[in-house]
Amino acid sequence: MIEAFQNIFKIPELKKKVLFSLAMLAVYRVGCHIPTPGIDAQALSQFFKAAQGTLLGMFDMFSGGALEKLTVFALGIMPYISSSIIFQLLTVVVPAIEKLSKEGDAGRKKIIQYTRYGTVVLSVVQSFGISIGLEAMRGPAGELVVPNPGWSFRLMTVITLTAGTAFIMWLGEQMSEKGIGNGISLIIFAGIVARIPNAIGNSFRLIKTGELSLFVLLLVIAVMFLVIAAVVFMERGQRRIPIHYAKRVVGLKTVGAQSSHLPLKVNMAGVIPPIFASSIIMFPATVGNFIDVPWVQAASKQLAPGKLLYEILFVAFIVFFCYFYTAVTFNPVDVADNVKKQGGYVPGIRPGKETSDFLDAVLTKLTFAGAIYISAVCVLPSILIGKFNLPFYFGGTSLLIAVGVGMDTLAQIEAHLITRSYEGFMKGVRIQGRK
């Protein structure tokens, strides 16, 4: 593996991509430490200490600690994800947007542009709600979190946080275009990983004071390793559909009969369902935490990790987005038609409609298994960790995202290495699917 990482820097193109992504992530981390003006940082910090283990703690994890300090990147990338969800749903519902999605690269760019506009609108709404909530917040000693409240502070906060989210969105797009891996996923990954040193430090400090037993910490670490093993095992799992190609003429050459396979992943949607589900729940709950109205506060508390309502909604959204995202990314009818046009067929299945029905049935079963797996990984560790009252939120969702994004990024790097005749990260093994 060390040799594989050394080989990265022997390929100029890959070296440039990796260094560019690292540089963009460094810029993101710097922005997570630039505070928004007009805030009493100490009073705000005391408020967030009481919010550990709640939805605010989870949101702060996704933003890499930027929300706790209310930095310029406090909203993180979640408004962009929420906007993406909205337009993907509209693609199914609104004929005009569905038509755009089928117009190739030009239509895709138009939808991305609309997604950016939606991100700005959601950021304005969310940052305005946060600014109003901050004005009503007080520290433990009764000091105001916002020393000088008013419209000047609200407008400044809205502009600052909205600009921060727009800049993160731009960073993510630049990484996807010029770097390695998916930029938006890497930003979320960086936010999660950045919290690990602080979580480790807090855990050891609580062990010294006797508030956390060593046995409980070791048990949680063991659960984390089991979750990581389960994620790696399931993410590499595939159902390989055999495809046979009859003897055919291609140009001036006669190609003999061939056999291949169509790989269908168990988790076709990847880490998208938990990210989408989290962003949908976070949007109203985060704003609600900053609004000093009793019934709003009560509703927000019910949307905290570990609460029954939160877990039910979380699992429901995960299952929905597993099926939804799989349907968007994989069309059995198109795949069956392409296989038929190339002279291929699934043994025992007639080409055309019967093949598409067969693929749809197989994909439905795989998606159901994938949805159950993601739900279990995301919910069960979170419940267990919540019962132990740990000083950080690092449940199954964060592990799934961190491991999934890490595997996808390493797979892209490995593909560059193999195409240039270099060995991958492990000899004789590829970061790809298995039967």
XYZ file of C-alpha atoms in Angstrom:
435
model
C 0.000 0.000 0.000
C 2.903 2.377 0.786
C 4.328 1.620 -2.651
C 0.937 2.385 -4.228
C 0.820 5.815 -2.545
C 4.357 6.479 -3.779
C 3.248 5.585 -7.316
C 0.587 8.326 -7.156
C 3.319 10.953 -7.378
C 4.938 9.205 -10.367
C 1.897 10.001 -12.531
C 1.839 13.778 -13.224
C -1.888 13.940 -14.012
C -2.917 11.939 -10.906
C -0.462 13.846 -8.711
C -1.970 17.141 -9.877
C -5.525 15.936 -9.175
C -4.699 14.649 -5.670
C -2.773 17.789 -4.684
C -5.565 20.010 -6.029
C -8.212 18.182 -3.944
C -6.001 18.388 -0.841
C -5.457 22.113 -1.413
C -9.228 22.740 -1.740
C -9.889 20.760 1.445
C -7.231 22.844 3.222
C -9.014 26.029 2.109
C -12.284 24.593 3.430
C -10.748 23.807 6.811
C -9.299 27.335 7.069
C -12.773 28.784 6.416
C -14.184 26.633 9.237
C -12.144 28.745 11.686
C -13.093 32.235 10.428
C -15.846 33.494 12.803
C -18.913 35.434 11.766
C -18.775 39.031 13.148
C -21.046 40.155 15.982
C -21.025 36.911 18.021
C -19.906 36.296 21.615
C -17.933 33.114 20.859
C -17.626 32.030 24.491
C -21.369 32.230 25.197
C -22.109 30.365 21.966
C -19.597 27.653 22.846
C -21.311 27.094 26.208
C -24.647 26.681 24.410
C -23.255 24.010 22.083
C -21.668 22.082 24.924
C -25.197 21.459 26.156
C -26.267 20.429 22.622
C -23.832 17.522 22.279
C -25.624 14.334 21.246
C -28.573 16.299 19.831
C -29.359 17.109 16.201
C -27.301 20.302 16.540
C -24.332 18.163 17.535
C -24.896 16.005 14.451
C -25.200 19.066 12.197
C -22.015 20.465 13.733
C -20.267 17.193 12.886
C -21.255 17.498 9.201
C -19.988 21.096 9.140
C -16.684 20.085 10.708
C -17.245 22.154 13.848
C -18.081 25.328 11.885
C -21.584 25.661 13.381
C -20.359 25.512 16.975
C -18.099 28.507 16.358
C -20.584 30.063 13.903
C -17.899 30.557 11.283
C -18.487 31.706 7.698
C -18.995 28.018 6.759
C -21.513 27.369 9.559
C -24.285 26.185 7.193
C -21.919 23.736 5.544
C -22.906 22.018 2.318
C -26.365 20.907 3.523
C -28.333 23.673 1.683
C -26.764 22.469 -1.584
C -27.719 18.867 -0.804
C -31.274 19.921 0.092
C -31.542 21.845 -3.177
C -30.263 18.810 -5.093
C -32.926 16.657 -3.454
C -35.660 19.114 -4.403
C -34.657 19.218 -8.070
C -34.218 15.460 -8.314
C -37.747 15.070 -6.974
C -39.002 17.747 -9.381
C -37.400 15.802 -12.247
C -39.961 13.060 -11.641
C -42.910 15.388 -10.981
C -42.456 18.390 -13.336
C -42.447 17.503 -17.076
C -40.375 20.578 -18.045
C -37.522 19.623 -15.697
C -37.806 15.968 -16.754
C -37.404 17.108 -20.365
C -34.312 19.114 -19.374
C -32.760 16.048 -17.733
C -33.053 14.145 -21.030
C -31.370 16.845 -23.125
C -27.871 15.593 -22.412
C -25.057 17.767 -21.158
C -26.844 21.065 -21.887
C -29.909 20.048 -19.862
C -27.749 18.760 -17.018
C -25.902 22.087 -16.815
C -29.226 23.944 -16.714
C -30.458 21.796 -13.796
C -27.156 22.356 -11.963
C -27.640 26.089 -12.425
C -31.150 25.896 -10.952
C -29.729 23.836 -8.075
C -27.257 26.624 -7.335
C -30.047 29.205 -7.240
C -32.020 26.936 -4.918
C -28.959 26.611 -2.666
C -28.758 30.385 -2.289
C -32.487 30.657 -1.475
C -32.317 27.892 1.148
C -29.158 29.422 2.633
C -30.846 32.823 2.968
C -33.877 31.309 4.724
C -31.800 29.121 7.022
C -29.262 31.838 7.926
C -32.051 34.350 8.629
C -33.707 31.893 11.021
C -30.369 31.281 12.738
C -29.681 35.022 13.088
C -33.061 35.601 14.785
C -32.501 32.611 17.074
C -29.011 33.799 18.024
C -30.385 37.152 19.167
C -32.654 35.386 21.666
C -29.936 33.070 23.004
C -28.107 33.680 26.266
C -25.042 32.129 27.849
C -24.969 30.320 31.232
C -24.502 33.622 33.095
C -27.297 35.331 31.166
C -24.989 37.151 28.758
C -26.267 37.757 25.209
C -24.749 35.649 22.446
C -25.300 38.663 20.148
C -24.180 41.827 22.025
C -25.664 44.176 19.389
C -28.836 42.615 17.939
C -30.861 44.191 15.163
C -31.346 44.221 11.418
C -27.713 45.126 10.757
C -26.614 41.905 12.494
C -29.285 39.846 10.716
C -28.364 41.122 7.257
C -24.651 40.685 7.938
C -25.226 37.111 9.147
C -27.415 36.229 6.158
C -24.867 37.599 3.681
C -21.901 35.978 5.445
C -23.388 32.500 5.849
C -24.952 32.474 2.371
C -21.653 33.522 0.787
C -19.874 30.827 2.809
C -22.204 28.098 1.535
C -21.881 29.360 -2.049
C -18.096 29.239 -1.714
C -18.191 25.666 -0.343
C -20.442 24.701 -3.262
C -17.879 26.165 -5.671
C -15.044 24.320 -3.905
C -16.912 21.023 -4.240
C -17.587 21.537 -7.947
C -13.953 22.470 -8.576
C -12.773 19.309 -6.798
C -15.139 17.130 -8.836
C -13.985 18.758 -12.079
C -10.232 19.189 -11.534
C -9.464 16.940 -8.575
C -10.018 13.326 -7.574
C -13.247 11.965 -6.091
C -16.620 13.618 -5.605
C -16.032 17.124 -4.244
C -19.252 17.451 -2.224
C -18.762 14.036 -0.611
C -15.124 14.843 0.207
C -16.187 18.070 1.956
C -18.620 16.114 4.138
C -15.897 13.507 4.699
C -13.446 16.221 5.781
C -16.001 17.657 8.215
C -16.514 14.254 9.842
C -12.820 13.363 10.064
C -11.940 16.802 11.475
C -14.024 16.023 14.574
C -12.188 12.792 15.408
C -9.184 14.294 17.314
C -11.498 16.439 19.452
C -13.761 13.442 20.165
C -10.778 11.301 21.194
C -9.498 14.052 23.475
C -12.901 14.494 25.137
C -13.233 10.749 25.667
C -9.875 10.437 27.442
C -10.643 13.473 29.561
C -13.952 11.941 30.695
C -12.213 8.657 31.464
C -9.765 10.494 33.750
C -12.624 12.222 35.583
C -14.570 8.952 35.890
C -17.578 10.175 33.859
C -16.915 7.556 31.170
C -15.727 4.025 31.875
C -12.954 2.442 29.847
C -15.133 -0.622 29.207
C -17.880 1.462 27.582
C -15.365 3.261 25.370
C -13.782 -0.032 24.262
C -17.237 -1.445 23.572
C -18.147 1.544 21.381
C -14.820 1.277 19.519
C -15.527 -2.425 18.904
C -18.984 -1.531 17.550
C -17.372 1.034 15.233
C -14.937 -1.540 13.850
C -17.774 -4.000 13.289
C -19.737 -1.317 11.445
C -16.700 -0.488 9.287
C -16.260 -4.196 8.437
C -19.969 -4.482 7.571
C -19.818 -1.366 5.379
C -16.763 -2.611 3.460
C -18.333 -6.065 3.023
C -21.674 -4.747 1.772
C -20.292 -1.922 -0.375
C -18.223 -4.423 -2.346
C -21.129 -6.843 -2.721
C -22.581 -7.348 -6.216
C -25.110 -9.500 -8.011
C -23.539 -10.373 -11.359
C -26.089 -11.034 -14.093
C -24.552 -13.274 -16.807
C -24.775 -11.846 -20.326
C -24.075 -13.950 -23.428
C -23.312 -12.358 -26.810
C -23.986 -14.294 -29.990
C -21.556 -14.408 -32.904
C -21.834 -11.117 -34.802
C -20.155 -8.978 -37.466
C -18.582 -5.700 -36.320
C -17.343 -3.645 -39.254
C -15.239 -5.990 -41.412
C -14.546 -8.393 -38.567
C -16.503 -11.342 -37.259
C -16.617 -11.426 -33.481
C -17.151 -14.825 -31.880
C -19.619 -15.651 -29.134
C -18.662 -14.051 -25.809
C -19.772 -14.182 -22.195
C -19.777 -11.283 -19.785
C -21.758 -10.077 -16.786
C -23.768 -7.056 -15.649
C -22.725 -6.054 -12.089
C -25.562 -4.810 -9.868
C -24.359 -3.470 -6.520
C -26.232 -4.367 -3.341
C -26.107 -0.696 -2.374
C -26.612 1.032 -5.708
C -27.350 4.411 -4.089
C -24.110 4.571 -2.059
C -24.006 7.146 0.744
C -26.639 9.380 -0.883
C -29.709 8.111 1.102
C -28.376 8.874 4.624
C -26.986 12.241 3.483
C -30.296 13.207 1.874
C -32.298 11.892 4.848
C -30.110 13.809 7.316
C -30.367 17.050 5.366
C -34.178 16.867 5.174
C -34.513 16.324 8.939
C -31.799 18.853 9.783
C -33.292 21.785 7.892
C -36.455 22.340 10.003
C -34.907 20.994 13.210
C -31.847 23.270 13.071
C -33.915 26.402 12.504
C -36.305 25.276 15.246
C -33.476 25.012 17.776
C -32.801 28.722 17.389
C -36.452 29.842 17.704
C -37.431 30.536 21.304
C -41.035 29.275 21.052
C -42.049 26.421 23.407
C -43.859 24.210 20.899
C -41.132 24.716 18.275
C -38.462 23.792 20.824
C -40.448 20.696 21.827
C -40.789 19.606 18.192
C -37.051 20.139 17.608
C -36.198 17.950 20.613
C -38.245 15.113 19.131
C -36.085 15.332 15.989
C -32.882 14.675 17.947
C -30.850 11.479 17.315
C -32.013 8.675 19.566
C -35.622 9.925 19.744
C -38.299 7.611 18.360
C -39.700 10.155 15.876
C -36.234 10.931 14.524
C -35.335 7.254 14.036
C -38.662 6.456 12.314
C -38.369 9.404 9.935
C -34.688 8.690 9.328
C -35.306 5.046 8.351
C -38.325 6.013 6.196
C -36.316 8.620 4.288
C -33.392 6.227 3.844
C -35.627 3.530 2.334
C -37.343 6.095 0.086
C -34.095 7.574 -1.224
C -32.548 4.133 -1.755
C -35.344 3.273 -4.188
C -35.599 6.796 -5.597
C -31.889 7.275 -6.312
C -31.554 3.756 -7.733
C -34.488 4.433 -10.076
C -32.868 7.694 -11.209
C -29.421 6.197 -11.864
C -30.388 2.782 -13.307
C -33.125 2.271 -15.901
C -33.765 -1.472 -16.551
C -35.586 -0.725 -19.823
C -32.634 1.220 -21.266
C -30.128 -1.398 -20.089
C -32.190 -4.240 -21.601
C -32.482 -2.354 -24.912
C -28.721 -1.716 -25.024
C -27.968 -5.378 -24.325
C -30.409 -6.403 -27.072
C -28.892 -3.970 -29.601
C -25.441 -5.447 -28.949
C -26.725 -8.953 -29.586
C -26.651 -9.992 -25.942
C -29.117 -11.866 -23.777
C -29.500 -13.202 -20.245
C -29.516 -17.040 -20.331
C -33.081 -18.316 -19.982
C -34.615 -14.842 -20.406
C -36.012 -13.445 -23.662
C -34.408 -10.167 -24.836
C -36.430 -6.964 -24.516
C -39.296 -6.588 -22.058
C -38.717 -9.888 -20.235
C -35.090 -8.936 -19.650
C -36.058 -5.483 -18.324
C -38.664 -7.087 -16.024
C -36.062 -9.559 -14.773
C -33.525 -6.799 -14.114
C -36.179 -4.714 -12.369
C -37.142 -7.633 -10.095
C -33.512 -8.349 -9.194
C -32.796 -4.670 -8.601
C -35.870 -4.292 -6.350
C -34.682 -7.140 -4.114
C -31.122 -5.793 -4.009
C -32.350 -2.283 -3.185
C -34.500 -3.619 -0.357
C -31.489 -5.470 1.086
C -29.366 -2.347 0.649
C -31.972 -0.141 2.338
C -32.166 -2.494 5.356
C -28.374 -2.584 5.583
C -28.006 1.216 5.444
C -30.816 1.719 7.963
C -29.240 -0.749 10.386
C -25.780 0.784 10.027
C -27.085 4.330 10.497
C -29.622 3.796 13.279
C -28.433 0.981 15.555
C -24.971 2.388 16.433
C -26.514 5.830 16.977
C -29.001 4.382 19.481
C -26.291 2.424 21.313
C -23.939 5.402 21.472
C -26.781 7.648 22.654
C -27.533 5.230 25.508
C -23.914 5.479 26.688
C -24.069 9.319 26.723
C -20.833 9.763 24.820
C -19.439 13.321 24.500
C -19.617 13.269 20.693
C -21.889 12.199 17.867
C -20.092 9.623 15.739
C -22.726 7.094 14.850
C -23.338 4.817 11.910
C -24.189 7.633 9.498
C -20.785 9.254 9.832
C -19.009 5.895 9.616
C -20.977 4.933 6.500
C -20.182 8.245 4.806
C -16.510 8.220 5.826
C -15.900 4.628 4.725
C -18.011 4.916 1.563
C -16.382 8.148 0.385
C -12.938 6.805 1.265
C -13.514 3.622 -0.767
C -14.876 5.539 -3.780
C -11.914 7.941 -3.767
C -9.376 5.123 -3.424
C -11.118 3.244 -6.258
C -10.697 6.267 -8.556
C -7.029 6.599 -7.620
C -6.515 2.860 -8.168
C -8.129 3.098 -11.612
C -5.556 5.744 -12.600
C -2.731 3.547 -11.277
C -3.887 0.387 -13.080
C -4.416 2.122 -16.446
C -0.741 3.135 -16.309
C 0.424 -0.402 -15.477
C 0.965 0.215 -11.767
C -0.162 -2.191 -9.048
C -3.219 -1.165 -7.003
C -3.306 -0.596 -3.253
C -3.176 -4.325 -2.443
C -1.491 -6.922 -4.641
C -3.928 -9.300 -6.272
C -6.933 -7.384 -4.900
C -9.000 -4.627 -6.469
C -11.218 -2.095 -4.677
C -14.202 -3.293 -6.662
C -17.191 -5.552 -6.187
C -17.293 -9.222 -5.312
C -19.944 -11.869 -5.853
